[in-house]
CSV table of C-alpha atoms in Angstrom, one decimal:
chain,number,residue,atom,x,y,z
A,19,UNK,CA,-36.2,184.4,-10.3
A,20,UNK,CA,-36.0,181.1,-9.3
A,21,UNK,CA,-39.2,179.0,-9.1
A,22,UNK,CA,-40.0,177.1,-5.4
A,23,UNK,CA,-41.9,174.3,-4.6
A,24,UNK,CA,-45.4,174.7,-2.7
A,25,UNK,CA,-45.3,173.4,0.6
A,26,UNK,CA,-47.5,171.3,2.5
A,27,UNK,CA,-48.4,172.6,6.1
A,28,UNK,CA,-47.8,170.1,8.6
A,29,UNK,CA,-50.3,169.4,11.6
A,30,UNK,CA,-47.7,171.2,14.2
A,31,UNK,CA,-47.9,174.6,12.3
A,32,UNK,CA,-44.9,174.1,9.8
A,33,UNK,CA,-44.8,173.6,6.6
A,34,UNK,CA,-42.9,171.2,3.9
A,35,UNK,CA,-41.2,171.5,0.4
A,36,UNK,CA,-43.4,169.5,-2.2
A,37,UNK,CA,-40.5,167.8,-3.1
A,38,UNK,CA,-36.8,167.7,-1.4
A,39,UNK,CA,-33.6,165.2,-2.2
A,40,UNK,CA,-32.1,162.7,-0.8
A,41,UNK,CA,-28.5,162.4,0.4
A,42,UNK,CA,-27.4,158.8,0.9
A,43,UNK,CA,-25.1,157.4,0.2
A,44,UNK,CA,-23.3,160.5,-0.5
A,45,UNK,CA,-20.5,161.6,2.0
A,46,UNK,CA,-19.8,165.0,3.5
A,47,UNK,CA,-18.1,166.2,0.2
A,48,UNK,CA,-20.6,164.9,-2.0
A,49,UNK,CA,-23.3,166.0,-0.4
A,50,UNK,CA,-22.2,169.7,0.2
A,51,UNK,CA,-21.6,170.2,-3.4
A,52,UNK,CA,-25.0,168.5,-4.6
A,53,UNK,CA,-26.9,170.6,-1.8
A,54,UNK,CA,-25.8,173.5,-2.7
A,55,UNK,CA,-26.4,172.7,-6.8
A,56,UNK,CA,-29.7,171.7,-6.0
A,57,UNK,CA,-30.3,174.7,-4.0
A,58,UNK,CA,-30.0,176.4,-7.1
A,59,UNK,CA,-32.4,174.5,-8.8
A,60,UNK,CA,-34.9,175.8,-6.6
A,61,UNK,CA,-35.0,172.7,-4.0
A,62,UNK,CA,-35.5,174.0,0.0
A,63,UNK,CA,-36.2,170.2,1.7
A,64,UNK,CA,-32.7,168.2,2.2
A,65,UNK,CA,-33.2,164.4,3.8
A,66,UNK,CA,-30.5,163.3,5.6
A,67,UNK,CA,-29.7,161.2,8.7
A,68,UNK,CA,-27.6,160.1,11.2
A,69,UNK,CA,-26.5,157.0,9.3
A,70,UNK,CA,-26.0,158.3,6.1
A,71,UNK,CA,-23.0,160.0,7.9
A,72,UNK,CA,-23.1,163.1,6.0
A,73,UNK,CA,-25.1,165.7,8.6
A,74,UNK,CA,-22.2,167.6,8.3
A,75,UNK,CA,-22.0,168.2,4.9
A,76,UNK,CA,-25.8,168.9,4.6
A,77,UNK,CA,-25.3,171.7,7.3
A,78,UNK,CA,-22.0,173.3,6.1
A,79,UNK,CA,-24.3,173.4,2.5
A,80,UNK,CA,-27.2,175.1,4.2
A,81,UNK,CA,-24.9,178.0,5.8
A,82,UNK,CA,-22.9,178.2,3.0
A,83,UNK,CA,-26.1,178.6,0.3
A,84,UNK,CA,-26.5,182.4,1.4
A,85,UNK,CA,-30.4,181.6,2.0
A,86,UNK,CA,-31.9,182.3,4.9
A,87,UNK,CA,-31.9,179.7,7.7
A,88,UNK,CA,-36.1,180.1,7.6
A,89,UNK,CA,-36.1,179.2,4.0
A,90,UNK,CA,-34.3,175.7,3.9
A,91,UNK,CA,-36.2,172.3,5.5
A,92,UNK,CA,-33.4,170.2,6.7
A,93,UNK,CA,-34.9,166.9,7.8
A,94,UNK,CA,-32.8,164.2,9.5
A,95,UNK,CA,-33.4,161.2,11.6
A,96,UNK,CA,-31.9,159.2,14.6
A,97,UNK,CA,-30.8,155.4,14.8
A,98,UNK,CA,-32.2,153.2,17.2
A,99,UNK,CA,-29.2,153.9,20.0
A,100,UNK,CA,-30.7,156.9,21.0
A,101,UNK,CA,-34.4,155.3,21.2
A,102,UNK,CA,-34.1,155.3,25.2
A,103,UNK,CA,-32.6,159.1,25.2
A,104,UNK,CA,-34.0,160.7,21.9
A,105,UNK,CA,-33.5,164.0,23.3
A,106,UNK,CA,-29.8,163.5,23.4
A,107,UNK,CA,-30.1,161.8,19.9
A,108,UNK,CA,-31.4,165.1,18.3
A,109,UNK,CA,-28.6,167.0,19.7
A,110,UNK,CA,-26.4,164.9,18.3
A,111,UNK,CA,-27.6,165.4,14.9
A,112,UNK,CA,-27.8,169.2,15.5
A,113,UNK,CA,-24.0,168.6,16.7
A,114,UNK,CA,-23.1,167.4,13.4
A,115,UNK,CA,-25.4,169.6,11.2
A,116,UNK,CA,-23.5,172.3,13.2
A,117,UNK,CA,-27.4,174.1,13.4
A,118,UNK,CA,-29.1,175.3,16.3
A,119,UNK,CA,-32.6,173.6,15.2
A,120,UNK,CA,-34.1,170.7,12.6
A,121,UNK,CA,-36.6,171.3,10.6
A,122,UNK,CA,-38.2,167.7,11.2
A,123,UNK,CA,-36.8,164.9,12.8
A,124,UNK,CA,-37.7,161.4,12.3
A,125,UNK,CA,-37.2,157.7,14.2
A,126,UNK,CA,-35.3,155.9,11.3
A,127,UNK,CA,-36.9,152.6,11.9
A,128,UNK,CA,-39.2,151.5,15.1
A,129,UNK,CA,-37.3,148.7,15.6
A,130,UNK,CA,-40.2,146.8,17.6
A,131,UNK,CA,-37.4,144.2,19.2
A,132,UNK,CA,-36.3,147.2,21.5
A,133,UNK,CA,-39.8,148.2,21.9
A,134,UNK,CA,-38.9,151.8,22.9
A,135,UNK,CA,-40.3,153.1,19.9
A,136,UNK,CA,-43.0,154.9,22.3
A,137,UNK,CA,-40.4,156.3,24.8
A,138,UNK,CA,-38.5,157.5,21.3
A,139,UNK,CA,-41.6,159.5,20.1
A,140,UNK,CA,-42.1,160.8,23.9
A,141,UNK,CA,-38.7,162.3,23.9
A,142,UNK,CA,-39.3,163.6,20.0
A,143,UNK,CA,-42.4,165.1,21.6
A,144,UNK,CA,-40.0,166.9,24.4
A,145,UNK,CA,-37.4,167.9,21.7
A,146,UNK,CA,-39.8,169.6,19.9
A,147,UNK,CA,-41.4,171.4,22.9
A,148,UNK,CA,-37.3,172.3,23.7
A,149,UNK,CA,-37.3,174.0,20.2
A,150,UNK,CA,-34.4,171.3,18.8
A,151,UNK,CA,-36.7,171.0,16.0
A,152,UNK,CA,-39.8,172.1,14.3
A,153,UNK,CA,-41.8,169.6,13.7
A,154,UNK,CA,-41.4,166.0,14.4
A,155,UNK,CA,-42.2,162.2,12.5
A,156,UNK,CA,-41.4,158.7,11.7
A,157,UNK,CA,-40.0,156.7,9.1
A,158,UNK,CA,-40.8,153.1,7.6
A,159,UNK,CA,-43.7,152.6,10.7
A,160,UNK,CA,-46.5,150.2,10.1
A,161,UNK,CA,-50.1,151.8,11.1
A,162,UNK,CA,-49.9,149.6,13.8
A,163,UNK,CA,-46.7,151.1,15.2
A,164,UNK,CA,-47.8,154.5,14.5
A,165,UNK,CA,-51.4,153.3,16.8
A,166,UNK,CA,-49.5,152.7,19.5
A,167,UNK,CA,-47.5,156.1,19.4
A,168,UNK,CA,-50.9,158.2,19.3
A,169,UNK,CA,-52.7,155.9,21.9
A,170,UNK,CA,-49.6,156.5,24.2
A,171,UNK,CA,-49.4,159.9,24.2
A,172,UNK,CA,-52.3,161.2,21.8
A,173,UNK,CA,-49.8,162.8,19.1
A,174,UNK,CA,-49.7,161.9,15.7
A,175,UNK,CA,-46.3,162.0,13.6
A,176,UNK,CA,-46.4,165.0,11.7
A,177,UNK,CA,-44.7,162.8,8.7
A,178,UNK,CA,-44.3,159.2,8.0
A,179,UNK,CA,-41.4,158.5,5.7
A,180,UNK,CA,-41.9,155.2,3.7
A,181,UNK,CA,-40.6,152.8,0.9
A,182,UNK,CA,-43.3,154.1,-1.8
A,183,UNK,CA,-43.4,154.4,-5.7
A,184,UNK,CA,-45.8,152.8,-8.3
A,185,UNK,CA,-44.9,149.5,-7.4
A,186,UNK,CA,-45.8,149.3,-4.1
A,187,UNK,CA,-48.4,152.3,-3.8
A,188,UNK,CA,-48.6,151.8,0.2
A,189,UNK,CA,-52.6,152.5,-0.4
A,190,UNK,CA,-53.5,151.5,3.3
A,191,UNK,CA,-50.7,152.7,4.7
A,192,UNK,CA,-51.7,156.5,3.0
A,193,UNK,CA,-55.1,155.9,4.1
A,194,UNK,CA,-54.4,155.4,7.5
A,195,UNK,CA,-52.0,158.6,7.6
A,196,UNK,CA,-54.8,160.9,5.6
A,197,UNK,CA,-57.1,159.7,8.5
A,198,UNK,CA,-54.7,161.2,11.3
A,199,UNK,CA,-53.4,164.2,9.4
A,200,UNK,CA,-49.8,162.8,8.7
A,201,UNK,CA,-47.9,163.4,5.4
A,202,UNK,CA,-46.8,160.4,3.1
A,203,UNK,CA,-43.3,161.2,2.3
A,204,UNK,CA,-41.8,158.7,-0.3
A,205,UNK,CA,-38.2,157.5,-0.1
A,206,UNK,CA,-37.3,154.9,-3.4
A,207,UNK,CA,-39.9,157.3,-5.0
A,208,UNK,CA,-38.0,155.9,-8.3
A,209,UNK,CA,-37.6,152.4,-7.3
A,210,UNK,CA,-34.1,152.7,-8.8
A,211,UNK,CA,-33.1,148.8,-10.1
A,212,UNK,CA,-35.8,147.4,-10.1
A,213,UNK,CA,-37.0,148.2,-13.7
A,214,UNK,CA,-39.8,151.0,-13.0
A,215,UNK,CA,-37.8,153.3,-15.0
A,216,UNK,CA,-37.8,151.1,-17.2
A,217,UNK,CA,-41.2,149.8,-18.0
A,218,UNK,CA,-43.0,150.2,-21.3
A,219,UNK,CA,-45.9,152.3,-19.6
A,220,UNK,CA,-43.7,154.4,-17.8
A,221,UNK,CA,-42.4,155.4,-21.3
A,222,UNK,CA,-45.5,155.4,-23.1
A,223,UNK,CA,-46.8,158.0,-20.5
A,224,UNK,CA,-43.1,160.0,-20.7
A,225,UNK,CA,-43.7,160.3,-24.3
A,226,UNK,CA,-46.9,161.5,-24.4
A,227,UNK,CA,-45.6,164.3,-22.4
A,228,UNK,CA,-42.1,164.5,-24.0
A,229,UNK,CA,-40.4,164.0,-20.4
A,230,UNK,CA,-38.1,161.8,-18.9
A,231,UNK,CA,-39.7,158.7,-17.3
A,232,UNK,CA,-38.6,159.8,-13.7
A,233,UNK,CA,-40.4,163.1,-13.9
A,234,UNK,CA,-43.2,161.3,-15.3
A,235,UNK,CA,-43.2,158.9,-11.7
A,236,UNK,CA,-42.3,161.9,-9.4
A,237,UNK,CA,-45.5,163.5,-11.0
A,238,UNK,CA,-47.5,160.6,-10.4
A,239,UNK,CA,-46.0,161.1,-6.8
A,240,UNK,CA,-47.4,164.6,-6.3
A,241,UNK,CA,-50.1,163.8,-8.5
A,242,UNK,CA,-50.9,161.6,-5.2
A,243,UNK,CA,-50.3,163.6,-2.2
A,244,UNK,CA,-47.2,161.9,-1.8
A,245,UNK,CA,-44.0,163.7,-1.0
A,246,UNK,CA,-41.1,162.5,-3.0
A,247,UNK,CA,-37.4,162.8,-2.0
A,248,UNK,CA,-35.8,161.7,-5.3
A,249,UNK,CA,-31.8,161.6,-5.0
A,250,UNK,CA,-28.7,162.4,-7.9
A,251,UNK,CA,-25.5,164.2,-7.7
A,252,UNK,CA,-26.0,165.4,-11.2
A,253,UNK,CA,-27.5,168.9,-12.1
A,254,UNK,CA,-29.4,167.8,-15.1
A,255,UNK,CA,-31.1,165.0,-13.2
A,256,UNK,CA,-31.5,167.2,-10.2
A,257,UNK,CA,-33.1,169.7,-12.5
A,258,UNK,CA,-34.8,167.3,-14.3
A,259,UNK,CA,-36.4,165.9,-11.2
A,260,UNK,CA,-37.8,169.1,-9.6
A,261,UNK,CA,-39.4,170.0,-13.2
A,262,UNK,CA,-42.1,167.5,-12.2
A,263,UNK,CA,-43.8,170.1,-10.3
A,264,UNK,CA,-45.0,171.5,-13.7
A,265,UNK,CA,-46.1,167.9,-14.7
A,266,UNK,CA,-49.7,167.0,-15.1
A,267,UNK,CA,-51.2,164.0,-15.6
A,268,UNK,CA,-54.0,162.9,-16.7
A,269,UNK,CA,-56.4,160.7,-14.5
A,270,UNK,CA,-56.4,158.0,-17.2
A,271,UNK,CA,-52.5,158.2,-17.0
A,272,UNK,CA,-51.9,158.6,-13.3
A,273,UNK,CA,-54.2,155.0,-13.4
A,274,UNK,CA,-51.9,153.2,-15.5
A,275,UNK,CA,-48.7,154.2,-13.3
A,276,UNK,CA,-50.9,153.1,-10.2
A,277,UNK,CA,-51.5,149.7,-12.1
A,278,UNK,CA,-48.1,148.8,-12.1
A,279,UNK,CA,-48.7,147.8,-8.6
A,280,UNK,CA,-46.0,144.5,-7.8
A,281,UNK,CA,-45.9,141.6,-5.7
A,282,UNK,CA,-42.3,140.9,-6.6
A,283,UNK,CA,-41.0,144.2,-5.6
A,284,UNK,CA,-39.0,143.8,-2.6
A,285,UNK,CA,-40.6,146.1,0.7
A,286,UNK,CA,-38.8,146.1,3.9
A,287,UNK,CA,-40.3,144.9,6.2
A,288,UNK,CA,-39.7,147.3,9.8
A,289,UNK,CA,-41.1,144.1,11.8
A,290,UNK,CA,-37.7,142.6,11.1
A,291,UNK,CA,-35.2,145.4,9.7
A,292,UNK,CA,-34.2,148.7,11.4
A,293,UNK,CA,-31.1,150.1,12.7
């Protein structure tokens, strides 16, 4: 039988995979074949988006699986064209996913030049009251941005994707989503290049465990409350990956992977990036 992630339930009455994987820069091919490996693995939360230009690959993968619709979390996420006219940006992606509903849908990037961010999240907020998708978030906001969304129209994202892994822990931004009930969900949870994998004390706590050095940083991830969306096209690594559910750390450890913390690690920064 094969073994599932917990989920985390989700202030709109959903719920989300522990852990999922990430599709870019995969194309339609690529993706459909690693979905559907990883879906044997055990994995039920896919990431994808509009600019990763493989939605339909994610969705022929999800009717092709043989699971049940209910049972696989497709998240996807718009660009900032459709930030005057999200509703018309969700059923776009559902156009390409070739699926009648998303499971979340995010705002890529608030892109604070356009400042329509808030008339984004109002027509998110419509798209989910349409049924388009279950549940509804953000990705790379700044508290800030995410204030102005609930003092607009008094709804929190659901989810707030972010650039998050030991190096750049994200510790206000995670306190400021505990406060409003929003889940952290990490993209780079691996910080691939930059040496994380890498690092002597990644290692030393890999060994003491006799795992890999990415499941010891996905377990720090969990470990957290932090929702990692690690991506690979290859089974072993895929499999490799989700075994960091059964990973625990110990406090001492989980410290020293926090204590990596880096000021040269390169964030982006949403005030001046976005697309």
């Amino acid at each position: 039988m094969t073994t599932l992630a917990p989920r985390i339930p989700l202030t709109g009455g959903t719920a989300i995979p522990a852990i999922g994987v990430g599709t870019w820069p995969l194309n339609d091919d690529e993706v459909r074949a690693m979905c559907l490996t990883a879906f044997e693995i055990g994995y039920r939360l896919v990431d994808t988006a509009e600019n990763y230009r493989n939605e339909a690959g994610v969705g022929r993968a999800v009717r092709e699986s043989g699971l049940a619709r209910e049972d696989v979390f497709v998240t996807t996420k718009f660009n900032k064209t459709w930030h005057g006219d999200a509703v018309a940006g969700v059923e776009g992606n559902l156009g390409r996913l070739s699926l009648e509903y998303a499971d979340l849908v995010l705002i890529h990037w608030p892109n604070p030049d356009q400042d329509l961010y808030i008339h984004a999240w109002e027509g998110l907020i419509e798209a989910r009251e349409r049924g388009l998708t279950r549940a509804i978030g953000t990705s790379n906001f700044k508290p800030e941005h995410v204030q102005r969304l609930i003092d607009a129209t008094g709804v929190a994202p659901e989810v707030n994707q972010i650039q998050c892994n030991p190096f750049t822990d994200r510790t206000a931004e995670r306190a400021f989503h505990e406060k409003h009930g929003i889940v952290t969900e990490s993209w780079a949870p691996l910080a691939a290049g930059t040496g994380l994998i890498g690092h002597p004390a990644v290692w030393e706590v890999a060994d003491a465990h006799d795992v890999s050095p990415a499941q010891a940083v996905l377990a720090w991830h969990l470990q957290q409350g932090l929702l990692p969306i690690p991506k690979s096209s290859n089974r072993e690594r895929l499999a490799e990956n989700f075994a960091a559910l059964g990973l625990q750390l110990t406090d001492d450890e989980a410290r020293t992977l926090t204590a990596l913390k880096s000021s040269d690690y390169h964030l982006m920064d949403s005030d001046h990036f976005g697309h």
